[in-house]
Coordinates of C-alpha atoms and ligand atoms in Angstrom, one line a residue:
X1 CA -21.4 5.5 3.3
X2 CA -20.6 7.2 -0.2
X3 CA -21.8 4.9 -3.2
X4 CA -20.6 7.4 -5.7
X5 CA -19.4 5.4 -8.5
X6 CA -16.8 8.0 -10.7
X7 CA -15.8 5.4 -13.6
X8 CA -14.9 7.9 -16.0
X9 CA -12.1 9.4 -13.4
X10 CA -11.2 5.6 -12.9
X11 CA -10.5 4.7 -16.7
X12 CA -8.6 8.3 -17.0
X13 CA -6.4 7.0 -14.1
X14 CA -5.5 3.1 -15.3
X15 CA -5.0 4.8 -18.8
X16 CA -2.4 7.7 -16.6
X17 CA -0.7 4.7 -14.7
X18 CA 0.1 2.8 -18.2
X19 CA 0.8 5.9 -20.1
X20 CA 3.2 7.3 -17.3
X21 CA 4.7 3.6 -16.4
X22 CA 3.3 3.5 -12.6
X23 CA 1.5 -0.1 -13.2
X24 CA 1.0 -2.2 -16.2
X25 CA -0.8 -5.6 -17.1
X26 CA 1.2 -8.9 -16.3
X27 CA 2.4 -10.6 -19.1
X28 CA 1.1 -8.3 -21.3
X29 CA 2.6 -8.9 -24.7
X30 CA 0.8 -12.7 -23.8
X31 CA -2.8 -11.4 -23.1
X32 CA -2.4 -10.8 -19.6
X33 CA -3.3 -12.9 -16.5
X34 CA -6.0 -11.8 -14.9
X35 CA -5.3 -10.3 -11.6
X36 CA -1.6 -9.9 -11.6
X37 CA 0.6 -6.7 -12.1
X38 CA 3.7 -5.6 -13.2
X39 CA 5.0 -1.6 -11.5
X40 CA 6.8 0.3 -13.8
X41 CA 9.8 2.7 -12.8
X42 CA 7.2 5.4 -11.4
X43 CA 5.3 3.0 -9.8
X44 CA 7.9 0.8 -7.7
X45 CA 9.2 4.3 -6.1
X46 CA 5.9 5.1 -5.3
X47 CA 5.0 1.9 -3.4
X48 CA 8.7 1.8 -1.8
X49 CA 8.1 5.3 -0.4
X50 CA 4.9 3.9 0.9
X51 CA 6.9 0.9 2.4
X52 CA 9.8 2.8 3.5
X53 CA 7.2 5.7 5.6
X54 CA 5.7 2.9 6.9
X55 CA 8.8 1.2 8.4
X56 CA 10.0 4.2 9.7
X57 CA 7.1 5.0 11.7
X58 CA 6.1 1.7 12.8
X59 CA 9.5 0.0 13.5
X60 CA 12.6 2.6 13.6
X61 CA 10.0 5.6 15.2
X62 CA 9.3 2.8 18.0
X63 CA 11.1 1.3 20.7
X64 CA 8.2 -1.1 21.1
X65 CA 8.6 -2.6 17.7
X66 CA 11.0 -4.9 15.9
X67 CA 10.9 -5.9 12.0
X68 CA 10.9 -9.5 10.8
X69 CA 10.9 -11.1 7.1
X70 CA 9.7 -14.5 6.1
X71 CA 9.8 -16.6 3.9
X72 CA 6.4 -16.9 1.5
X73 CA 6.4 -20.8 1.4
X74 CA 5.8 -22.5 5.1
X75 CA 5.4 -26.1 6.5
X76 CA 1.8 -26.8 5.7
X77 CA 0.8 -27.7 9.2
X78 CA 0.9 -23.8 10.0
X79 CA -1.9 -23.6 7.6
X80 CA -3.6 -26.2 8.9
X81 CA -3.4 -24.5 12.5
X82 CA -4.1 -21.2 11.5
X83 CA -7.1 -22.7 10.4
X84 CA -6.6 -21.9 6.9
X85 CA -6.6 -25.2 4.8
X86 CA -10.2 -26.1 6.1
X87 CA -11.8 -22.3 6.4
X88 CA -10.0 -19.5 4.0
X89 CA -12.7 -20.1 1.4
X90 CA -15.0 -18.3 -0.4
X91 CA -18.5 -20.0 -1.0
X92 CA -19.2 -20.3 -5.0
X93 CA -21.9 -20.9 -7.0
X94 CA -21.8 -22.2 -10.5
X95 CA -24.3 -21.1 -13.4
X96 CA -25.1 -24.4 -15.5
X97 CA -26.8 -22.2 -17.9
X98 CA -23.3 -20.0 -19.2
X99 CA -20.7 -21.8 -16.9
X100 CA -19.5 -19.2 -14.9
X101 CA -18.7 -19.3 -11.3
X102 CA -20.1 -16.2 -8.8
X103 CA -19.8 -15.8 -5.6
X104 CA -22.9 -16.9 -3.5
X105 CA -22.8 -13.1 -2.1
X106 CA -23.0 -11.9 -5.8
X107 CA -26.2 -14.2 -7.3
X108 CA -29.4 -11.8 -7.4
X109 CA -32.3 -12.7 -5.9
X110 CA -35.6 -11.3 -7.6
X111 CA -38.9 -12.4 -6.5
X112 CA -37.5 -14.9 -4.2
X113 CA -35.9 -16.9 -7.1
X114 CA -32.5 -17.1 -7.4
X115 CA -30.3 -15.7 -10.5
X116 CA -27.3 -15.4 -12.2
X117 CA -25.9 -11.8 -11.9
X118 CA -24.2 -13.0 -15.6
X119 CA -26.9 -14.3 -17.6
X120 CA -29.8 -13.7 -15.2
X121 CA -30.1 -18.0 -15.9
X122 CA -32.3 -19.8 -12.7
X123 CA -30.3 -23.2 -13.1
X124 CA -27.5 -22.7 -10.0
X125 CA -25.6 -25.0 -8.0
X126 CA -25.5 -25.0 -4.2
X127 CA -22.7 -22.5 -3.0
X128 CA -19.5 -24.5 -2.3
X129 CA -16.1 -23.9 -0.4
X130 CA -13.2 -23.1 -2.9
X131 CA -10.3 -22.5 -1.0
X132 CA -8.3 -19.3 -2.1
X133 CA -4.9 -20.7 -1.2
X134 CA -2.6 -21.5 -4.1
X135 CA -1.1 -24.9 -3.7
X136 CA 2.0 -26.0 -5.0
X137 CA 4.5 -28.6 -4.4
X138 CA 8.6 -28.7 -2.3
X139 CA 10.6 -31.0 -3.6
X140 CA 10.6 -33.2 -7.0
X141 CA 7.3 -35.5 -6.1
X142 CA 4.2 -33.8 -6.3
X143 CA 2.6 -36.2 -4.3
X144 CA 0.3 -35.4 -1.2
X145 CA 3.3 -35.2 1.5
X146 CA 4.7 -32.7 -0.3
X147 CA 2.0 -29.9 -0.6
X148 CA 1.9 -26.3 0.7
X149 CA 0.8 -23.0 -0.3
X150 CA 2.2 -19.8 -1.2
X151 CA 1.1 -17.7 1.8
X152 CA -2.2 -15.7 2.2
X153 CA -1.0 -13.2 4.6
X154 CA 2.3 -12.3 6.5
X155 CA 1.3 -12.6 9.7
X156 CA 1.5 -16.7 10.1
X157 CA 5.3 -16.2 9.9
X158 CA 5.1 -13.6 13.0
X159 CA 2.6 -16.2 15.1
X160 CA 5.2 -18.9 14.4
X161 CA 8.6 -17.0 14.8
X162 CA 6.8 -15.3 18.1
X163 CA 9.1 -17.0 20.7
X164 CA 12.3 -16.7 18.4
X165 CA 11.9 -12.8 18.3
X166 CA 10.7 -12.4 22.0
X167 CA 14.1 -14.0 22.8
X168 CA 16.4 -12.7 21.3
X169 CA 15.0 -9.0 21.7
X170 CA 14.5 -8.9 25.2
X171 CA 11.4 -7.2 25.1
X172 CA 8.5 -7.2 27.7
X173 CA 5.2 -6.8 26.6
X174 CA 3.3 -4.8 24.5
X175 CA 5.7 -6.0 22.1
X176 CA 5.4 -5.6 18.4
X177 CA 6.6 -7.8 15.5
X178 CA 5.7 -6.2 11.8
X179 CA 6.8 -7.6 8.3
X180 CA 6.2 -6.6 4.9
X181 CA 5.8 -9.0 2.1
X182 CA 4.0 -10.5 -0.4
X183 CA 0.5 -12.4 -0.1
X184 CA -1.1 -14.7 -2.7
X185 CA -5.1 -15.7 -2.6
X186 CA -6.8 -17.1 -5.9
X187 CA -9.6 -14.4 -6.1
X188 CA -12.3 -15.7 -7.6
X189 CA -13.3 -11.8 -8.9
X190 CA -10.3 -10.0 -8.8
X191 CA -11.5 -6.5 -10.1
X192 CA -11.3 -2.5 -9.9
X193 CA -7.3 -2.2 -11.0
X194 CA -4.8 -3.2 -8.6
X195 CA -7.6 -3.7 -5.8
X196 CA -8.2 -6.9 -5.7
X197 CA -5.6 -8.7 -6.9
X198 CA -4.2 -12.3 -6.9
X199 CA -0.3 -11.6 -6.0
X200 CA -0.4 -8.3 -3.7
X201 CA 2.1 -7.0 -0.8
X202 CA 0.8 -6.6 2.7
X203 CA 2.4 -4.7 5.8
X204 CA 1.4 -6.2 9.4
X205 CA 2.0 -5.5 12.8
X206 CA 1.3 -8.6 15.0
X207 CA 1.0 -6.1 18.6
X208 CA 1.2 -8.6 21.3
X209 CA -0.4 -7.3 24.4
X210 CA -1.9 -8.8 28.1
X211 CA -5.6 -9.8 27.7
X212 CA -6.6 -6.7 29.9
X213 CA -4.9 -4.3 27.1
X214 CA -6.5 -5.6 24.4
X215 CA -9.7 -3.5 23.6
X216 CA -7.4 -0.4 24.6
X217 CA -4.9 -1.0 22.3
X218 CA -7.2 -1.9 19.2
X219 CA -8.7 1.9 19.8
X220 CA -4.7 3.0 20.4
X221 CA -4.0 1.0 16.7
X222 CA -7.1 2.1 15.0
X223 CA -6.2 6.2 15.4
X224 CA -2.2 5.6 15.2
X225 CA -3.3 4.2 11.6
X226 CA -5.7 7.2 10.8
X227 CA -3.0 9.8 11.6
X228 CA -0.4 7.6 8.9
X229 CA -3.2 7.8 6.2
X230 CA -3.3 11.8 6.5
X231 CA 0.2 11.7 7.1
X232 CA 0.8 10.1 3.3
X233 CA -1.9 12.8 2.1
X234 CA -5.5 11.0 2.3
X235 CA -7.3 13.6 3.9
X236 CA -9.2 12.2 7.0
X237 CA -13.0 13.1 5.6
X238 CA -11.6 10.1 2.7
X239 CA -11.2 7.6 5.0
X240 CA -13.7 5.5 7.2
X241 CA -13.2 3.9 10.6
X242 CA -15.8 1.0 9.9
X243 CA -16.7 -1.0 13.4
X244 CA -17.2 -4.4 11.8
X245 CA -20.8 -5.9 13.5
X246 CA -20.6 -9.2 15.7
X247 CA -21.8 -11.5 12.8
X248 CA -19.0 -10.1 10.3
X249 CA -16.4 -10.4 12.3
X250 CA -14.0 -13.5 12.9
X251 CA -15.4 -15.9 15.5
X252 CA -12.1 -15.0 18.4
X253 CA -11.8 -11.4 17.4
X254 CA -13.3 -9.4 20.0
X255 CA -13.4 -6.6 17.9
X256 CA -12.5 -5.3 14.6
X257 CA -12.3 -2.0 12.7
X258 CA -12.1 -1.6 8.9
X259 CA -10.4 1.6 7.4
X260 CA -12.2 2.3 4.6
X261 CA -11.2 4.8 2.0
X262 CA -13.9 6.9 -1.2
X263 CA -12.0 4.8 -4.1
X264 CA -13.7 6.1 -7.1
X265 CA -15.6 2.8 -7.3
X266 CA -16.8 3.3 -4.0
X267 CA -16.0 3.1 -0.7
X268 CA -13.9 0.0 0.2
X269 CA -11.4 -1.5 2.9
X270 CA -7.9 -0.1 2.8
X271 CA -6.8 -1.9 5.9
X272 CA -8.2 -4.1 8.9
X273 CA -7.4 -3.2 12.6
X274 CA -8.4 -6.2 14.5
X275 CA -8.1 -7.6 18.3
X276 CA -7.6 -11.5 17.5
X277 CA -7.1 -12.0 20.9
X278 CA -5.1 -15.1 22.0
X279 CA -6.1 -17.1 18.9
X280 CA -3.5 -17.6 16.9
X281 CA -0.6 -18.4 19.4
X282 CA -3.1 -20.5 21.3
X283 CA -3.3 -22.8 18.0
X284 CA -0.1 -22.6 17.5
X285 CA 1.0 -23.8 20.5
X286 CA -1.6 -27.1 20.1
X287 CA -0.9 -28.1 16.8
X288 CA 3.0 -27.8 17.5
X289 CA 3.5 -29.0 21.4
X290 CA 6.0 -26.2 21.8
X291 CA 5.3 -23.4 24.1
X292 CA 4.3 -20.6 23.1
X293 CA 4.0 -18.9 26.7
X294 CA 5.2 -16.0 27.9
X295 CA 7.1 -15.6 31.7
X296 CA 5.8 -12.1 33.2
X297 CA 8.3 -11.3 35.7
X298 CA 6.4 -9.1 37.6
X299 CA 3.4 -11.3 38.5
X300 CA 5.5 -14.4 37.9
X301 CA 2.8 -15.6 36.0
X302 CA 2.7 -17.5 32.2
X303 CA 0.4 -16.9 29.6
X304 CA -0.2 -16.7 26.1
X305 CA -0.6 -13.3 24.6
X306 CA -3.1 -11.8 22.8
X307 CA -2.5 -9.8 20.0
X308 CA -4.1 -6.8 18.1
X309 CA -3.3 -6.3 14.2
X310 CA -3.5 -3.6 12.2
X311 CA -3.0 -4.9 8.5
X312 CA -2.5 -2.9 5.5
X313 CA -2.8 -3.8 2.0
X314 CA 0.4 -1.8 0.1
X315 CA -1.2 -2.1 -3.6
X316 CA -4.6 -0.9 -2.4
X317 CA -2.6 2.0 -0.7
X318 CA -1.0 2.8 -3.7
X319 CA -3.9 2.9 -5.7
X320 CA -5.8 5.1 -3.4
X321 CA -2.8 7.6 -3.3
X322 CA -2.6 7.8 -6.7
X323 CA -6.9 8.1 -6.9
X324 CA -6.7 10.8 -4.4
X325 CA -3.6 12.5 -6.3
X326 CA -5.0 12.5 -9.7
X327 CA -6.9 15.9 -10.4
X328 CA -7.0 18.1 -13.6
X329 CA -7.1 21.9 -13.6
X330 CA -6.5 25.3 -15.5
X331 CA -2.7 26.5 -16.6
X332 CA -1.3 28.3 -18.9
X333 CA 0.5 26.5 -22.0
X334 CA 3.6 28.4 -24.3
X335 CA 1.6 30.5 -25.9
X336 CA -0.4 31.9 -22.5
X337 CA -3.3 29.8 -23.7
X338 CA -5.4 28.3 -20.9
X339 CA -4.9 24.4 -20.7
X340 CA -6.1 21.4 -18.9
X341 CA -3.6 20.5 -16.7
X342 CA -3.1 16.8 -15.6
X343 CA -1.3 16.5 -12.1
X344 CA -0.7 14.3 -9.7
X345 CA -0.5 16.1 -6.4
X346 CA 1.4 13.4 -4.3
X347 CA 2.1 14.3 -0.6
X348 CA 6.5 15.2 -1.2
X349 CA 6.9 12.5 1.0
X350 CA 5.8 9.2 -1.3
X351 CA 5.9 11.2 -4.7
X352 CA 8.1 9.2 -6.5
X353 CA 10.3 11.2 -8.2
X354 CA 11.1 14.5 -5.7
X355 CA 12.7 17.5 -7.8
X356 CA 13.6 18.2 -11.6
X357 CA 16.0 19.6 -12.6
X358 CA 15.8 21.8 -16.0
X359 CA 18.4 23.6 -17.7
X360 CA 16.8 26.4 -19.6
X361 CA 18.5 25.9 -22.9
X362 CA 20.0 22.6 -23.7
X363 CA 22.4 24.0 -26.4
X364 CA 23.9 26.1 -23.6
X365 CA 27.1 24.6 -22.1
X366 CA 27.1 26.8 -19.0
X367 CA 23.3 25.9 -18.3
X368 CA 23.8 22.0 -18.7
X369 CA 26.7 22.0 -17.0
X370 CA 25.2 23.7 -13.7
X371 CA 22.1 22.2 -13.4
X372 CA 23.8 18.1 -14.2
X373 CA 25.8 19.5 -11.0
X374 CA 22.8 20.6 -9.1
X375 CA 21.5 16.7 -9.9
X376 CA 24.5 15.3 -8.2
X377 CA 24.3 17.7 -5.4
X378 CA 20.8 16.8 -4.7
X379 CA 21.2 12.7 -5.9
X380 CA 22.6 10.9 -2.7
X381 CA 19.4 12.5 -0.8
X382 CA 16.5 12.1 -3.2
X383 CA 15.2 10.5 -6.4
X384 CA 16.2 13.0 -9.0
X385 CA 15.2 13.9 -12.7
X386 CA 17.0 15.8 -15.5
X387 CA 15.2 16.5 -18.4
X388 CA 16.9 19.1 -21.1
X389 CA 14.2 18.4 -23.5
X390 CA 11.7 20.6 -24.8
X391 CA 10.3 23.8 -24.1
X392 CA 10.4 24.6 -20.2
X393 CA 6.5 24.6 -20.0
X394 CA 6.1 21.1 -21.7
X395 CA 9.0 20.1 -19.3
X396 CA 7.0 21.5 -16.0
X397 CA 3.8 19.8 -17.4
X398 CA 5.5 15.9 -17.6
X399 CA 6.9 16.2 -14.3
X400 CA 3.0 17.8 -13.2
X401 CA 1.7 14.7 -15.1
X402 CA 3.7 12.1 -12.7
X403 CA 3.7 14.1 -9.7
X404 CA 6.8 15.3 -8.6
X405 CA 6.1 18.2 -6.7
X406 CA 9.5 20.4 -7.0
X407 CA 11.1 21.6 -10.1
X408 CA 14.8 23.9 -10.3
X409 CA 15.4 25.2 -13.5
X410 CA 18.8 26.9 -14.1
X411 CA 18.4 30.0 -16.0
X412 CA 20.8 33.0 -17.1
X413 CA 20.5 34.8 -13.2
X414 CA 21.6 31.5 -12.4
X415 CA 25.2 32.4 -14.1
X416 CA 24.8 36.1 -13.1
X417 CA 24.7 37.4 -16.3
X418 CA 21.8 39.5 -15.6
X419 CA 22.6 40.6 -12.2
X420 CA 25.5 39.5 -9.9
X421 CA 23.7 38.9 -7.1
X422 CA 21.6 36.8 -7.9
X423 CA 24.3 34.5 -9.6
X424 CA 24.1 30.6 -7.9
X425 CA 20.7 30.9 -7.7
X426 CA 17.9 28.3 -9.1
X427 CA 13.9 28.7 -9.3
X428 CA 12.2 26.5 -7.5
X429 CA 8.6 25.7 -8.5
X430 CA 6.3 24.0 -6.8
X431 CA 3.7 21.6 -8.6
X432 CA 0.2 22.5 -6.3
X433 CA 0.6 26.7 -6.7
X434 CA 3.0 26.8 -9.8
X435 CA 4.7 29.6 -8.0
X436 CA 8.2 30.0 -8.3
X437 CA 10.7 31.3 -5.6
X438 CA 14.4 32.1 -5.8
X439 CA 16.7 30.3 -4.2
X440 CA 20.4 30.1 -3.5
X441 CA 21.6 26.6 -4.4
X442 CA 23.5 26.1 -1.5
X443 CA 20.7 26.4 0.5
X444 CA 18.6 23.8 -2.0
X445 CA 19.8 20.5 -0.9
X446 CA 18.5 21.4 2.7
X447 CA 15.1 22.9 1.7
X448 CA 13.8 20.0 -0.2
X449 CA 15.1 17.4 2.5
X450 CA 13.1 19.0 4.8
X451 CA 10.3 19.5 2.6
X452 CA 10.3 15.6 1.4
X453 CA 10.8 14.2 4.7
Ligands
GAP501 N1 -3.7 -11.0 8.6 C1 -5.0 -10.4 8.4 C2 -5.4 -10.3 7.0 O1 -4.7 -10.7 6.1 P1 -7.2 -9.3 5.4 O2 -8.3 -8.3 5.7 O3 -7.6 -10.5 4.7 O4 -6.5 -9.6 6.8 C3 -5.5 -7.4 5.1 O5 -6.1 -8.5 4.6 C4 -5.3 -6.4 4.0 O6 -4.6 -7.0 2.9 C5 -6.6 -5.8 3.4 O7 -7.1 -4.8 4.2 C6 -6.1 -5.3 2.0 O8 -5.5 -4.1 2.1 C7 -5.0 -6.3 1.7 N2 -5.6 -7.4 0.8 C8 -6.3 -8.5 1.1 N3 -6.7 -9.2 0.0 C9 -6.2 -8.5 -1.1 C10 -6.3 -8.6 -2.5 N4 -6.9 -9.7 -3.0 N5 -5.7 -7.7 -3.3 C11 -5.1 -6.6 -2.7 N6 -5.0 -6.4 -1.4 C12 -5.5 -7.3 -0.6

């Protein structure tokens, strides 16, 4: 377990994410509220890359897989089956000496005698349960018949909408049901950026499965879900397959994995794989009387499946991408002085802006006018920038700075001014080496597809 603690690369990268418009402060211009974020233009391609990959290769790559999306506020009785309104609680401690509230995990204990990790005060009160759920009200009383909560995960939808989709898909089992959507828990902490937050997205696959499948297919989930973190460029020694001990772990999972990732304030839990067995569906099926049972033809028998769930947090995701993308080296600047370079070496496939496009001279017609028709070429197949401004250096280092990892620049071969046969061709450079190669824009459009996809 790394307990490296890198704050200085931390502050360069909130400060990058602000400065470059990938993720700003919630109601900023008000002071903020604590634990909420707003993405900027950079920033919301970036996490619906994430999204999109993830889609694609759990749903449309599958044909053992079908999408769902619910809605965020639910009848509260799911809650109260899931187990939720009594048990989703952290236990907290209040310090009567400077009134703030810890969790009981986070008071020190020196000496035997218990402290405040604020004030280092001795005057605590016993933990209690404060439930992270946010309540609110439906309709125009706010009286107790009319409470629920905004929802603290995604999956509750899938448990309840189980039998729906079964039906009308025709599936036999494994069968999977995965959705995408927002989450809310009051944190008491929320801290380290975007990672623990109070409003956050979450992508889970619900994998229903026969009882006998169950510790197979939590190994099957656990690598699947490896191999889609290297696939989005976290290299594999980053990441950290964490078996979660017996007294961790929820009372009906049978087992449970934590994929754990070198964030540079530590290393901490990207996404849980977990066997939950036939839990959820089981409750389900009490609290509501309806059956949630499912008809094996083969055996003729009913049961209730279980279920494994790999569940991925998408703003924790997208903070580690951008943590593992930030990096500063050596290039040259105008003059062919050596600078710092700041780049963000996103895989092709999630960066969120894929090729820019850079007339040499802006003042030239025949230069503008090419390269604004490369950008429509290239536009109905990826996110595109022009940028005309500045000298071509400075241009190479703002698209470095966010990340894009291809830039064409139009330049007098391109008009064959120089020499006729190289006239329709661009330079393409890319981000990582810097290098440049030739290429005839005809062929571009295809290159970069296949280098993105
Ligand atoms: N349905 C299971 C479930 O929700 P969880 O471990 O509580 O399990 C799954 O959450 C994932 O959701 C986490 O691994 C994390 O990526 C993300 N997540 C949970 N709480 C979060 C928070 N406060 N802020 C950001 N992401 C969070």
């Amino acid at each position: 377990m790394s307990d490296k603690h890198d704050w200085q690369r931390m502050e360069k990268i909130v400060s990058l994410c602000k400065r470059r418009g990938f993720i700003f402060q919630s109601s900023e211009i008000y002071g903020g509220l604590n634990g909420l974020w707003d993405y900027g233009p950079l920033g919301v391609e970036l996490k619906r890359n994430l999204k999109n990959y993830w889609w694609r290769v759990m749903v449309h790559e599958r044909d053992d897989v079908v999408g769902m999306d619910g809605a965020i506020l639910m009848n509260r009785a799911v809650w109260r089956a899931s187990g939720h309104e009594d048990t989703f609680s952290d236990p907290m401690v209040d310090c009567r000496t400077c009134k703030v509230r810890v969790r009981a995990d986070q008071v020190i204990e020196k000496k035997g005698v218990q402290q405040c990790p604020n004030c280092g005060g001795k005057d605590l009160t016993e933990p209690r349960a404060f439930n992270l759920m946010f309540k609110t009200y439906v309709g125009a009383t706010e009286d107790e018949p009319s409470v629920t909560y905004l929802r603290p995960e995604t999956a509750q939808s899938i448990f309840v909408q189980f039998k729906n989709i079964f039906e009308v898909s025709r599936k036999k089992l494994p069968f999977g049901i995965a959705q995408i959507g927002k989450a809310f828990r009051n944190e008491i902490n929320p801290r380290n950026f975007t990672f623990r937050s109070r409003e956050f997205e979450q992508m889970e696959l619900e994998y229903f499965c026969r009882a006998e499948e169950g510790m197979k297919l939590l190994d099957y989930w656990l690598a699947e879900r490896l191999k889609f973190y290297e696939n989005i460029g976290i290299p594999r020694e980053k990441l950290h397959a964490r078996q979660v001990p017996d007294k961790e772990r929820a009372f009906y999972s049978k087992g449970t994995y934590d994929i754990e990732y070198d964030f540079p304030f530590g290393q901490q839990e990207l996404e849980g794989v977990a066997y939950r067995t036939d839990y959820d569906l089981l409750q389900h099926q009490k609290a509501s009387g309806k059956s949630l049972e499912y008809f094996d033809e083969e055996t003729k028998r009913k049961f209730i499946p279980h279920v494994v769930e790999p569940s991925a947090g998408v703003d924790r995701t997208v903070l580690a991408l951008i943590c593992q993308a930030y990096a500063e080296d050596k290039a040259l600047d105008e003059k062919g002085k050596m600078e710092t370079r700041v780049v963000l070496r996103f895989h092709p496939r999630i960066a969120p802006v894929k090729c820019a496009v850079f007339p040499l001279l802006k003042n030239k017609e025949s230069l503008v006018t090419k390269a604004k028709e490369i950008v429509d070429v290239l536009r109905p197949n990826m996110t595109v920038f022009y940028d005309e401004s500045g000298a071509i250096g400075r241009r190479y280092r703002r698209q470095d700075e966010i990340g894009t990892p291809f830039g064409v620049t139009v330049d007098f071969e391109t008009l064959g001014e120089k020499d006729r046969a190289l006239r329709d061709t661009v330079t393409l450079r890319d981000r990582d080496s810097m290098k440049q190669e030739r290429i005839a824009i005809q062929d571009l459009s295809a290159i970069l597809r296949e280098r993105i996809r």
